[in-house]
Tab-separated table of C-alpha atoms in Angstrom:
chain	number	residue	atom	x	y	z
A	30	MET	CA	95.361	-23.709	5.658
A	31	SER	CA	94.275	-24.675	2.248
A	32	ALA	CA	95.066	-22.396	-0.761
A	33	GLU	CA	91.412	-22.438	-1.626
A	34	PHE	CA	90.408	-21.459	2.011
A	35	LEU	CA	93.078	-18.802	1.858
A	36	GLN	CA	91.840	-17.505	-1.363
A	37	PHE	CA	88.169	-17.071	-0.252
A	38	LEU	CA	89.506	-15.481	2.997
A	39	LEU	CA	91.557	-12.795	0.999
A	40	THR	CA	88.537	-12.146	-1.063
A	41	GLY	CA	86.413	-11.699	2.030
A	42	LEU	CA	88.898	-9.277	3.672
A	43	THR	CA	88.918	-7.166	0.611
A	44	VAL	CA	85.055	-6.855	0.188
A	45	GLY	CA	84.812	-6.701	3.853
A	46	ALA	CA	86.886	-3.692	3.886
A	47	ILE	CA	84.550	-1.876	1.594
A	48	TYR	CA	81.617	-2.741	3.838
A	49	ALA	CA	83.415	-1.503	6.910
A	50	LEU	CA	83.983	1.880	5.144
A	51	VAL	CA	80.215	2.137	4.248
A	52	ALA	CA	79.188	1.029	7.706
A	53	LEU	CA	81.461	3.772	9.329
A	54	GLY	CA	79.406	6.365	7.255
A	55	PHE	CA	76.224	4.970	8.757
A	56	SER	CA	77.841	4.945	12.210
A	57	ILE	CA	78.931	8.650	12.178
A	58	ILE	CA	75.649	10.116	11.061
A	59	PHE	CA	73.716	7.774	13.344
A	60	ASN	CA	76.026	8.909	16.363
A	61	ALA	CA	75.344	12.512	15.519
A	62	SER	CA	71.553	12.407	14.971
A	63	HIS	CA	70.424	8.954	15.609
A	64	VAL	CA	69.316	8.850	11.983
A	65	ILE	CA	69.914	5.903	9.504
A	66	ASN	CA	71.014	7.663	6.424
A	67	PHE	CA	69.976	5.159	3.567
A	68	ALA	CA	71.609	7.780	1.008
A	69	GLN	CA	74.853	6.276	2.048
A	70	GLY	CA	75.133	3.952	-0.778
A	71	GLU	CA	74.963	6.750	-3.322
A	72	PHE	CA	77.819	8.472	-1.998
A	73	VAL	CA	79.727	5.234	-2.925
A	74	MET	CA	78.125	5.540	-6.564
A	75	ILE	CA	79.288	9.443	-6.730
A	76	GLY	CA	82.910	8.694	-5.746
A	77	GLY	CA	83.221	6.097	-8.470
A	78	MET	CA	81.394	7.466	-11.274
A	79	THR	CA	82.803	11.050	-10.797
A	80	THR	CA	86.197	9.712	-10.751
A	81	VAL	CA	85.337	7.840	-14.091
A	82	SER	CA	84.134	10.975	-15.485
A	83	LEU	CA	86.986	13.130	-14.442
A	84	ILE	CA	89.756	10.807	-15.753
A	85	GLY	CA	87.788	10.552	-19.076
A	86	ALA	CA	87.899	14.337	-19.087
A	87	GLY	CA	91.777	14.108	-18.918
A	88	LEU	CA	92.479	14.869	-15.416
A	89	PRO	CA	95.251	12.886	-13.688
A	90	TYR	CA	94.268	9.851	-11.714
A	91	ALA	CA	95.286	11.330	-8.212
A	92	LEU	CA	93.644	14.702	-8.823
A	93	ALA	CA	90.372	12.970	-10.128
A	94	VAL	CA	90.261	10.941	-6.946
A	95	LEU	CA	90.521	13.893	-4.732
A	96	LEU	CA	88.020	15.924	-6.483
A	97	ALA	CA	85.515	12.906	-6.574
A	98	ILE	CA	85.792	12.750	-2.782
A	99	GLY	CA	85.272	16.589	-2.587
A	100	VAL	CA	82.328	16.355	-4.857
A	101	ALA	CA	80.554	13.529	-2.608
A	102	ALA	CA	81.400	15.346	0.509
A	103	LEU	CA	79.753	18.564	-1.006
A	104	VAL	CA	76.601	16.340	-1.877
A	105	GLY	CA	76.655	14.928	1.620
A	106	LEU	CA	76.696	18.524	3.011
A	107	ALA	CA	74.041	19.602	0.671
A	108	LEU	CA	71.664	16.860	1.694
A	109	GLU	CA	71.933	17.844	5.237
A	110	LYS	CA	71.661	21.431	4.640
A	111	PHE	CA	68.641	21.276	2.187
A	112	ALA	CA	66.979	17.907	3.152
A	113	VAL	CA	67.599	17.350	6.841
A	114	GLU	CA	68.106	20.788	8.547
A	115	PRO	CA	64.879	22.230	7.173
A	116	VAL	CA	62.794	19.473	9.229
A	117	ARG	CA	65.014	19.699	12.256
A	118	GLY	CA	62.869	18.394	15.172
A	119	ALA	CA	61.036	15.964	13.096
A	120	SER	CA	60.626	12.319	14.092
A	121	VAL	CA	63.403	9.810	13.244
A	122	VAL	CA	60.883	7.903	10.800
A	123	THR	CA	60.521	11.179	9.175
A	124	LEU	CA	64.045	11.825	8.632
A	125	ILE	CA	65.018	8.230	7.507
A	126	ILE	CA	62.199	8.425	4.882
A	127	ILE	CA	63.874	11.609	3.747
A	128	THR	CA	67.203	9.813	3.448
A	129	ILE	CA	65.403	7.379	1.423
A	130	GLY	CA	63.709	9.842	-0.801
A	131	ALA	CA	67.220	11.491	-1.319
A	132	SER	CA	68.690	8.114	-2.347
A	133	ILE	CA	66.011	7.700	-4.909
A	134	PHE	CA	66.833	11.221	-6.287
A	135	LEU	CA	70.512	10.914	-6.499
A	136	ARG	CA	70.261	7.655	-8.235
A	137	GLY	CA	67.863	9.139	-10.634
A	138	LEU	CA	69.988	12.220	-11.253
A	139	ALA	CA	73.101	9.991	-11.647
A	140	MET	CA	71.331	7.987	-14.462
A	141	LEU	CA	70.611	11.287	-16.211
A	142	VAL	CA	73.934	12.821	-15.766
A	143	TRP	CA	75.811	9.530	-16.674
A	144	ASP	CA	74.068	6.560	-18.354
A	145	ARG	CA	73.058	2.935	-17.425
A	146	ASN	CA	76.378	1.466	-18.494
A	147	LEU	CA	79.003	-0.232	-16.277
A	148	HIS	CA	82.126	1.742	-16.156
A	149	GLY	CA	85.594	0.539	-14.877
A	150	LEU	CA	88.705	2.153	-13.404
A	151	LYS	CA	92.280	1.228	-14.019
A	152	PRO	CA	93.752	-0.256	-11.059
A	153	PHE	CA	95.980	2.124	-8.872
A	154	THR	CA	99.220	0.103	-9.452
A	155	GLY	CA	98.856	-2.520	-12.013
A	156	ASP	CA	96.696	-5.638	-12.232
A	157	LYS	CA	99.172	-8.376	-11.991
A	158	PRO	CA	98.002	-10.879	-9.331
A	159	ILE	CA	100.424	-11.516	-6.504
A	160	GLY	CA	101.162	-14.836	-5.153
A	161	PHE	CA	100.404	-15.661	-1.340
A	162	PHE	CA	100.952	-19.231	-0.142
A	163	GLY	CA	99.146	-20.797	-3.061
A	164	ALA	CA	96.374	-18.039	-3.386
A	165	THR	CA	96.654	-14.624	-5.317
A	166	ILE	CA	95.803	-11.162	-4.367
A	167	LEU	CA	95.398	-8.146	-6.737
A	168	PRO	CA	97.283	-5.132	-5.981
A	169	GLN	CA	94.252	-3.182	-5.876
A	170	SER	CA	92.977	-5.422	-2.923
A	171	LEU	CA	96.128	-4.304	-1.097
A	172	TRP	CA	95.119	-0.888	-1.616
A	173	VAL	CA	91.505	-1.451	-0.255
A	174	LEU	CA	93.003	-2.951	2.769
A	175	GLY	CA	95.777	-0.507	3.205
A	176	VAL	CA	93.451	2.698	2.725
A	177	THR	CA	90.749	1.298	4.928
A	178	PHE	CA	93.357	0.644	7.724
A	179	VAL	CA	94.829	4.184	7.401
A	180	ILE	CA	91.190	5.619	7.455
A	181	VAL	CA	90.441	3.674	10.624
A	182	LEU	CA	93.568	5.100	12.450
A	183	ALA	CA	92.846	8.650	11.109
A	184	LEU	CA	89.306	8.395	12.425
A	185	SER	CA	90.451	7.005	15.761
A	186	TRP	CA	92.887	10.121	16.023
A	187	PHE	CA	90.247	12.535	14.983
A	188	PHE	CA	87.784	11.362	17.413
A	189	GLY	CA	90.270	11.209	20.367
A	190	ARG	CA	92.644	14.028	19.511
A	191	THR	CA	90.671	16.897	18.049
A	192	LEU	CA	88.087	19.408	19.376
A	193	LEU	CA	85.606	18.627	16.469
A	194	GLY	CA	85.937	15.011	17.011
A	195	LYS	CA	85.305	15.255	20.743
A	196	ALA	CA	82.362	17.281	20.101
A	197	MET	CA	80.955	14.730	17.794
A	198	LEU	CA	81.529	12.074	20.537
A	199	ALA	CA	79.915	14.260	23.152
A	200	THR	CA	76.858	14.832	21.048
A	201	SER	CA	76.619	10.900	20.537
A	202	HIS	CA	76.635	10.411	24.264
A	203	ASN	CA	74.003	13.122	25.064
A	204	ARG	CA	72.903	15.651	22.795
A	205	LEU	CA	71.202	17.955	25.397
A	206	ALA	CA	74.340	17.878	27.653
A	207	ALA	CA	76.531	18.767	24.498
A	208	GLU	CA	74.198	21.742	23.861
A	209	LEU	CA	74.266	22.924	27.444
A	210	VAL	CA	78.102	23.062	27.366
A	211	GLY	CA	78.239	25.074	24.157
A	212	ILE	CA	78.696	22.592	21.517
A	213	ASN	CA	77.026	23.501	18.149
A	214	VAL	CA	75.201	20.215	17.455
A	215	ARG	CA	73.909	21.336	14.278
A	216	MET	CA	77.569	21.922	12.971
A	217	VAL	CA	78.286	18.397	14.205
A	218	LEU	CA	75.529	17.007	12.158
A	219	PHE	CA	76.470	18.976	9.270
A	220	VAL	CA	80.030	17.795	9.368
A	221	SER	CA	78.995	14.283	10.039
A	222	PHE	CA	77.168	14.165	6.677
A	223	GLY	CA	80.503	15.416	4.901
A	224	ILE	CA	82.704	12.845	6.454
A	225	SER	CA	80.163	10.021	5.873
A	226	ALA	CA	79.931	10.958	2.136
A	227	ALA	CA	83.671	11.209	1.677
A	228	LEU	CA	84.013	7.775	3.444
A	229	GLY	CA	81.510	6.321	0.987
A	230	ALA	CA	83.098	7.982	-2.091
A	231	ILE	CA	86.553	6.509	-1.086
A	232	ALA	CA	85.047	3.112	-0.904
A	233	GLY	CA	83.379	3.668	-4.353
A	234	ILE	CA	86.705	4.635	-5.944
A	235	LEU	CA	88.763	1.815	-4.176
A	236	ILE	CA	86.281	-0.968	-5.297
A	237	ALA	CA	85.567	0.447	-8.809
A	238	PRO	CA	88.882	-1.128	-10.377
A	239	ILE	CA	88.057	-4.576	-9.184
A	240	THR	CA	84.135	-4.720	-9.674
A	241	THR	CA	83.368	-1.660	-11.929
A	242	THR	CA	80.791	0.876	-11.082
A	243	SER	CA	77.387	2.420	-12.415
A	244	PHE	CA	74.466	4.734	-11.404
A	245	ASP	CA	72.911	1.857	-9.431
A	246	VAL	CA	76.058	0.379	-7.565
A	247	GLY	CA	75.279	2.187	-4.454
A	248	VAL	CA	71.941	0.047	-3.712
A	249	MET	CA	73.524	-3.170	-2.724
A	250	LEU	CA	76.543	-1.700	-1.400
A	251	GLY	CA	74.528	0.482	0.838
A	252	LEU	CA	72.508	-2.235	2.111
A	253	LYS	CA	75.290	-4.471	2.851
A	254	GLY	CA	77.095	-1.618	4.670
A	255	PHE	CA	74.001	-1.150	6.815
A	256	ALA	CA	74.002	-4.921	7.572
A	257	ALA	CA	77.527	-4.630	8.558
A	258	ALA	CA	76.687	-1.698	10.830
A	259	ILE	CA	73.801	-3.567	12.277
A	260	LEU	CA	75.897	-6.507	13.044
A	261	GLY	CA	78.818	-4.470	14.636
A	262	GLY	CA	76.281	-2.174	16.486
A	263	LEU	CA	74.939	0.886	15.055
A	264	GLY	CA	76.952	3.796	16.573
A	265	SER	CA	80.169	1.882	17.067
A	266	GLY	CA	82.996	2.505	14.971
A	267	PHE	CA	84.954	-0.478	16.076
A	268	GLY	CA	81.676	-2.503	15.440
A	269	ALA	CA	81.416	-1.325	12.052
A	270	VAL	CA	84.788	-2.371	10.929
A	271	ILE	CA	84.313	-5.864	12.534
A	272	GLY	CA	80.927	-6.110	11.138
A	273	GLY	CA	82.432	-5.228	7.498
A	274	ILE	CA	85.013	-7.742	7.766
A	275	ALA	CA	82.855	-10.529	9.155
A	276	LEU	CA	79.960	-9.975	6.472
A	277	GLY	CA	82.770	-9.868	3.538
A	278	ILE	CA	84.326	-13.086	4.877
A	279	ALA	CA	81.019	-14.733	5.530
A	280	GLU	CA	79.949	-13.823	1.838
A	281	SER	CA	83.137	-15.060	0.335
A	282	MET	CA	82.842	-18.442	1.972
A	283	SER	CA	79.440	-19.016	1.367
A	284	ALA	CA	79.972	-18.214	-2.355
A	285	GLY	CA	83.076	-20.456	-2.464
A	286	TYR	CA	81.902	-23.420	-0.507
A	287	LEU	CA	78.007	-23.294	-1.138
A	288	SER	CA	76.986	-21.135	-4.178
A	289	SER	CA	77.473	-17.663	-5.401
A	290	ALA	CA	73.630	-17.463	-5.595
A	291	TYR	CA	73.560	-17.358	-1.746
A	292	LYS	CA	75.911	-14.405	-1.561
A	293	ASP	CA	73.607	-11.513	-1.185
A	294	VAL	CA	71.283	-13.565	0.834
A	295	ILE	CA	73.982	-13.524	3.710
A	296	ALA	CA	73.423	-9.620	4.257
A	297	PHE	CA	69.870	-9.868	4.630
A	298	GLY	CA	69.811	-12.921	6.804
A	299	ILE	CA	72.346	-11.093	9.092
A	300	ILE	CA	70.078	-8.098	9.318
A	301	LEU	CA	67.089	-10.555	10.151
A	302	ALA	CA	69.180	-12.509	12.664
A	303	VAL	CA	70.599	-9.376	14.682
A	304	LEU	CA	67.245	-7.643	14.856
A	305	PHE	CA	65.731	-10.803	16.398
A	306	PHE	CA	68.368	-12.127	18.624
A	307	LEU	CA	70.932	-9.445	19.183
A	308	PRO	CA	69.199	-6.074	18.586
A	309	ASN	CA	72.337	-3.961	19.861
A	310	GLY	CA	74.730	-5.842	17.542
A	311	LEU	CA	78.011	-7.222	18.886
A	312	PHE	CA	79.433	-3.946	20.157
A	313	GLY	CA	76.539	-1.742	20.333
A	314	LYS	CA	75.369	-0.018	23.601
A	315	ARG	CA	71.973	0.940	24.807
A	316	GLY	CA	70.396	4.184	24.726
A	317	SER	CA	72.836	7.096	25.716
A	318	GLU	CA	75.643	4.749	26.301
A	319	ARG	CA	76.031	4.326	22.597
A	320	VAL	CA	79.072	5.880	21.183
C-alpha cells in the first residue's frame, strides 16, 4: 500500500465518519416517522457555531461542547414540537416540505445571530500530525474516528438494551402495532428529533477544528449525510455508517486521483445511481421490514 493511497484512505475515513453521524440522524427520524428531515444539516451548523460562541464567551472547551450539544438537541425538540407535531397526520411530502422550510429558517436565523464569516475551533488535543506508514493523520481525525465509534456502540446498546430504544425500534417496524401495545409513538418521534439533533451537533463540533464552520456549513454536510443514508439504506443504522464511510473514501480517492473539482459530484452521483438501480440502498429493507 503506497503512502499516497494510505493518506487518501485516512482522509476518507475521517470525512466518512462525519457523514455517518449525519446519516444516522436521518435514519433515526426516518425510522420513527418515515420522514426525511432536511433540517439535519442545520444541527451540524448549530453545534459548531454555538461551541465557537461559548468558547469566545470564556467558557471551558468541554463545557462549551456539552452546552452546544444540548442547545442543538433543544432546537431539534422544538422543531418537532412546534413544526411537525401540529400537522401530525399530514402526508409525508408535506412533512418533508416543513423540514426544508425549517432548514431555511434556521440558516437565516444563524446568519443574523452570528455572521457570514468562517470560524475555527482549536483541535481537542493539539494539531501536530502523527506519522503512520508514510502518511500523516491529525490528532483531531483520531477524535473524529474514536467518538464516532463510541457513538455507534452507544446507539447499539441504547436500541438493544433500553425500553425507550426498543420502543423506537418497535415503532419503526410497525407504528400501528406499537400504538396498540401502549407505546407512545408521539414521544418516540419527539425523542428521535432530539437524538438526531445531538448527533448532528457532535458531527459539527468534531469537524470544525479541521474544516472550520459557518452559518451555511450544514447545507453540503446535510446533503452528503443524506447521500450516505440513501446509499446504506434509509432506516438502517448499520447502513448509515457503511454508507458514510464509503462516501467519504470515494470522495477522497476521486479528489486525490482525479480532481478536487469532482469531490462534491460524487455525493449527488451516488444519490442518482442508488435511486435508479438500488432504491432500497445496500442494507435497506422493504416496507414494514425496515429497521
